[in-house]
């Protein structure tokens, strides 16, 4: 499905988590990139994949990011980092002609659903960063429940994509480094 749309570099980083038929996504109006880890517009394979899918389908790209201050790692320092990153991203996406929005998911006493779930239910494709840890794993689990869109996760973190390495080597840095050593030397 993505093989003819994406470059080999991007294709090897993509995992199709949930696919829909073309007919079930006919009424969906855009491609959604849920930006969770790669808070940048440059050297971002997930963004590049979303842009390529958007161009191929002729549907506009919407980028959504959020900060949930209810999480375990939601410190004031992290919040400042995210807000500063979002300010920079907003300007960069505007200059690229890409619609960008941000949601601050507030306190425990709110019952409001995160906007990324609503947006995902209205999109034809959802692209997000490949998760390796919580809370990102939970975000993908929630997106997998959306049946109207094809969900694609993209490895934005590793030089050699994790899916090319045996699962036993992915969870320890030294093991991963040893497993990719030969491939890394070939590519670099």
CSV table of N, CA, C and O in Angstrom, one decimal, residues 27-88:
chain,number,residue,atom,x,y,z
A,27,UNK,N,-15.3,9.0,2.8
A,27,UNK,CA,-15.9,10.3,3.3
A,27,UNK,C,-14.9,11.1,4.2
A,27,UNK,O,-15.3,12.2,4.6
A,28,UNK,N,-13.8,10.5,4.5
A,28,UNK,CA,-12.8,11.2,5.4
A,28,UNK,C,-12.1,12.3,4.6
A,28,UNK,O,-11.7,12.1,3.4
A,29,UNK,N,-11.9,13.4,5.2
A,29,UNK,CA,-11.5,14.6,4.5
A,29,UNK,C,-10.0,15.0,4.6
A,29,UNK,O,-9.6,15.9,3.9
A,30,UNK,N,-9.2,14.3,5.4
A,30,UNK,CA,-7.8,14.8,5.6
A,30,UNK,C,-6.9,13.6,6.1
A,30,UNK,O,-7.4,12.6,6.5
A,31,UNK,N,-5.6,13.9,6.0
A,31,UNK,CA,-4.6,13.0,6.6
A,31,UNK,C,-4.2,13.7,7.9
A,31,UNK,O,-3.9,14.9,7.9
A,32,UNK,N,-4.1,12.9,8.9
A,32,UNK,CA,-3.8,13.4,10.3
A,32,UNK,C,-2.4,12.9,10.7
A,32,UNK,O,-2.1,11.7,10.6
A,33,UNK,N,-1.5,13.8,11.1
A,33,UNK,CA,-0.3,13.5,11.8
A,33,UNK,C,-0.4,13.8,13.2
A,33,UNK,O,-0.5,15.0,13.6
A,34,UNK,N,-0.4,12.9,14.1
A,34,UNK,CA,-0.4,13.1,15.6
A,34,UNK,C,1.0,13.1,16.0
A,34,UNK,O,1.7,12.0,16.1
A,35,UNK,N,1.5,14.3,16.3
A,35,UNK,CA,2.9,14.5,16.7
A,35,UNK,C,3.1,14.3,18.2
A,35,UNK,O,2.6,15.1,18.9
A,36,UNK,N,3.8,13.2,18.6
A,36,UNK,CA,4.0,12.9,20.0
A,36,UNK,C,5.4,13.0,20.4
A,36,UNK,O,5.7,13.5,21.5
A,37,UNK,N,6.3,12.5,19.6
A,37,UNK,CA,7.7,12.5,20.0
A,37,UNK,C,8.6,13.4,19.2
A,37,UNK,O,9.5,14.1,19.8
A,38,UNK,N,8.5,13.4,17.9
A,38,UNK,CA,9.3,14.1,17.0
A,38,UNK,C,8.8,15.6,16.9
A,38,UNK,O,8.1,15.9,15.9
A,39,UNK,N,9.1,16.4,17.8
A,39,UNK,CA,8.6,17.8,17.8
A,39,UNK,C,9.5,18.7,17.0
A,39,UNK,O,10.2,19.6,17.5
A,40,UNK,N,9.5,18.3,15.7
A,40,UNK,CA,10.4,19.1,14.7
A,40,UNK,C,9.8,18.9,13.3
A,40,UNK,O,9.1,17.9,13.0
A,41,UNK,N,10.1,19.8,12.5
A,41,UNK,CA,9.7,19.7,11.1
A,41,UNK,C,10.8,19.2,10.2
A,41,UNK,O,10.5,18.8,9.0
A,42,UNK,N,12.0,19.2,10.6
A,42,UNK,CA,13.2,18.8,9.8
A,42,UNK,C,13.6,17.4,10.3
A,42,UNK,O,13.4,17.0,11.5
A,43,UNK,N,14.1,16.6,9.4
A,43,UNK,CA,14.5,15.2,9.7
A,43,UNK,C,13.4,14.5,10.6
A,43,UNK,O,13.7,13.9,11.6
A,44,UNK,N,12.2,14.6,10.1
A,44,UNK,CA,11.1,13.9,10.8
A,44,UNK,C,10.4,13.0,9.8
A,44,UNK,O,9.6,13.4,9.0
A,45,UNK,N,10.8,11.7,9.9
A,45,UNK,CA,10.2,10.7,8.9
A,45,UNK,C,8.7,10.6,9.0
A,45,UNK,O,8.0,10.3,8.0
A,46,UNK,N,8.1,10.8,10.2
A,46,UNK,CA,6.6,10.7,10.3
A,46,UNK,C,6.0,11.8,9.6
A,46,UNK,O,5.0,11.6,8.8
A,47,UNK,N,6.5,13.0,9.7
A,47,UNK,CA,6.0,14.2,9.0
A,47,UNK,C,6.1,14.0,7.5
A,47,UNK,O,5.2,14.2,6.7
A,48,UNK,N,7.3,13.5,7.1
A,48,UNK,CA,7.6,13.3,5.7
A,48,UNK,C,6.7,12.3,5.1
A,48,UNK,O,6.2,12.4,3.9
A,49,UNK,N,6.4,11.2,5.8
A,49,UNK,CA,5.4,10.2,5.4
A,49,UNK,C,4.0,10.7,5.3
A,49,UNK,O,3.3,10.5,4.3
A,50,UNK,N,3.6,11.5,6.3
A,50,UNK,CA,2.3,12.1,6.2
A,50,UNK,C,2.1,13.1,5.0
A,50,UNK,O,1.1,13.1,4.3
A,51,UNK,N,3.2,13.9,4.7
A,51,UNK,CA,3.1,14.8,3.6
A,51,UNK,C,3.0,14.0,2.3
A,51,UNK,O,2.2,14.3,1.4
A,52,UNK,N,3.8,12.9,2.2
A,52,UNK,CA,3.7,12.1,1.0
A,52,UNK,C,2.3,11.4,0.8
A,52,UNK,O,1.8,11.4,-0.3
A,53,UNK,N,1.8,10.9,1.9
A,53,UNK,CA,0.4,10.3,1.8
A,53,UNK,C,-0.6,11.4,1.4
A,53,UNK,O,-1.5,11.2,0.6
A,54,UNK,N,-0.5,12.6,2.0
A,54,UNK,CA,-1.4,13.7,1.7
A,54,UNK,C,-1.3,14.1,0.2
A,54,UNK,O,-2.3,14.2,-0.4
A,55,UNK,N,-0.1,14.2,-0.3
A,55,UNK,CA,0.0,14.5,-1.8
A,55,UNK,C,-0.5,13.4,-2.6
A,55,UNK,O,-1.2,13.6,-3.6
A,56,UNK,N,-0.3,12.1,-2.3
A,56,UNK,CA,-0.8,11.0,-3.1
A,56,UNK,C,-2.3,10.9,-3.1
A,56,UNK,O,-2.9,10.7,-4.1
A,57,UNK,N,-2.9,11.2,-1.9
A,57,UNK,CA,-4.4,11.1,-1.8
A,57,UNK,C,-5.1,12.3,-2.3
A,57,UNK,O,-6.3,12.3,-2.5
A,58,UNK,N,-4.3,13.5,-2.3
A,58,UNK,CA,-4.9,14.7,-2.7
A,58,UNK,C,-5.7,15.3,-1.5
A,58,UNK,O,-6.5,16.3,-1.7
A,59,UNK,N,-5.5,14.8,-0.3
A,59,UNK,CA,-6.3,15.3,0.9
A,59,UNK,C,-5.3,16.2,1.7
A,59,UNK,O,-4.1,15.9,1.8
A,60,UNK,N,-5.8,17.2,2.3
A,60,UNK,CA,-5.0,18.1,3.1
A,60,UNK,C,-4.4,17.4,4.3
A,60,UNK,O,-5.0,16.4,4.8
A,61,UNK,N,-3.3,17.9,4.8
A,61,UNK,CA,-2.6,17.4,6.0
A,61,UNK,C,-2.9,18.3,7.2
A,61,UNK,O,-2.8,19.5,7.1
A,62,UNK,N,-3.3,17.6,8.2
A,62,UNK,CA,-3.5,18.3,9.5
A,62,UNK,C,-2.6,17.7,10.5
A,62,UNK,O,-2.5,16.5,10.6
A,63,UNK,N,-1.8,18.6,11.2
A,63,UNK,CA,-0.9,18.1,12.2
A,63,UNK,C,-1.5,18.5,13.6
A,63,UNK,O,-1.9,19.7,13.8
A,64,UNK,N,-1.5,17.6,14.5
A,64,UNK,CA,-2.0,17.8,15.8
A,64,UNK,C,-1.0,17.3,16.9
A,64,UNK,O,-0.5,16.3,16.7
A,65,UNK,N,-0.8,18.2,17.9
A,65,UNK,CA,0.0,17.8,19.0
A,65,UNK,C,-0.7,18.2,20.3
A,65,UNK,O,-1.7,19.0,20.2
A,66,UNK,N,-0.3,17.6,21.4
A,66,UNK,CA,-1.0,17.9,22.6
A,66,UNK,C,-0.1,17.7,23.8
A,66,UNK,O,1.0,17.0,23.7
A,67,UNK,N,-0.4,18.2,24.9
A,67,UNK,CA,0.3,18.0,26.2
A,67,UNK,C,-0.8,17.6,27.2
A,67,UNK,O,-1.7,18.4,27.4
A,68,UNK,N,-0.6,16.5,27.9
A,68,UNK,CA,-1.5,16.0,28.9
A,68,UNK,C,-0.9,16.2,30.2
A,68,UNK,O,0.1,15.5,30.6
A,69,UNK,N,-1.4,17.2,31.0
A,69,UNK,CA,-0.7,17.5,32.3
A,69,UNK,C,-1.2,16.6,33.4
A,69,UNK,O,-0.8,16.7,34.5
A,70,UNK,N,-1.9,15.5,33.0
A,70,UNK,CA,-2.3,14.5,34.0
A,70,UNK,C,-1.3,13.4,34.1
A,70,UNK,O,-1.4,12.5,35.0
A,71,UNK,N,-0.4,13.3,33.2
A,71,UNK,CA,0.6,12.2,33.1
A,71,UNK,C,1.7,12.2,34.2
A,71,UNK,O,1.9,13.2,34.8
A,72,UNK,N,2.3,11.1,34.3
A,72,UNK,CA,3.3,10.9,35.3
A,72,UNK,C,4.5,11.8,35.1
A,72,UNK,O,5.1,12.3,36.0
A,73,UNK,N,4.8,12.1,33.8
A,73,UNK,CA,6.0,12.9,33.4
A,73,UNK,C,5.6,14.3,33.1
A,73,UNK,O,6.4,15.1,32.5
A,74,UNK,N,4.5,14.8,33.6
A,74,UNK,CA,4.0,16.1,33.3
A,74,UNK,C,4.4,17.1,34.3
A,74,UNK,O,3.7,17.6,35.1
A,75,UNK,N,5.7,17.4,34.3
A,75,UNK,CA,6.3,18.3,35.2
A,75,UNK,C,6.2,19.7,34.6
A,75,UNK,O,6.0,19.9,33.4
A,76,UNK,N,6.4,20.7,35.4
A,76,UNK,CA,6.4,22.1,34.9
A,76,UNK,C,7.6,22.3,33.9
A,76,UNK,O,7.4,23.0,32.9
A,77,UNK,N,8.7,21.7,34.1
A,77,UNK,CA,9.8,21.8,33.2
A,77,UNK,C,9.4,21.2,31.8
A,77,UNK,O,9.7,21.8,30.8
A,78,UNK,N,8.8,20.1,31.8
A,78,UNK,CA,8.4,19.4,30.6
A,78,UNK,C,7.3,20.3,29.9
A,78,UNK,O,7.3,20.4,28.7
A,79,UNK,N,6.4,20.9,30.7
A,79,UNK,CA,5.4,21.7,30.1
A,79,UNK,C,6.0,22.9,29.4
A,79,UNK,O,5.6,23.3,28.3
A,80,UNK,N,7.0,23.5,30.0
A,80,UNK,CA,7.7,24.7,29.4
A,80,UNK,C,8.4,24.2,28.1
A,80,UNK,O,8.3,24.9,27.0
A,81,UNK,N,9.0,23.1,28.1
A,81,UNK,CA,9.7,22.6,26.9
A,81,UNK,C,8.7,22.3,25.8
A,81,UNK,O,8.9,22.8,24.6
A,82,UNK,N,7.5,21.7,26.1
A,82,UNK,CA,6.5,21.4,25.1
A,82,UNK,C,6.0,22.7,24.5
A,82,UNK,O,5.8,22.9,23.3
A,83,UNK,N,5.6,23.7,25.4
A,83,UNK,CA,5.0,25.0,24.9
A,83,UNK,C,6.0,25.7,24.0
A,83,UNK,O,5.6,26.3,23.0
A,84,UNK,N,7.3,25.7,24.4
A,84,UNK,CA,8.3,26.4,23.6
A,84,UNK,C,8.4,25.7,22.2
A,84,UNK,O,8.5,26.4,21.2
A,85,UNK,N,8.4,24.4,22.2
A,85,UNK,CA,8.5,23.6,21.0
A,85,UNK,C,7.3,23.9,20.1
A,85,UNK,O,7.4,24.1,18.9
A,86,UNK,N,6.1,23.9,20.7
A,86,UNK,CA,4.9,24.2,20.0
A,86,UNK,C,4.9,25.6,19.3
A,86,UNK,O,4.5,25.7,18.2
A,87,UNK,N,5.4,26.5,20.0
A,87,UNK,CA,5.4,27.9,19.5
A,87,UNK,C,6.3,27.9,18.2
A,87,UNK,O,5.9,28.4,17.2
A,88,UNK,N,7.5,27.2,18.3
A,88,UNK,CA,8.3,27.1,17.1
A,88,UNK,C,7.7,26.3,16.0
A,88,UNK,O,7.8,26.7,14.8
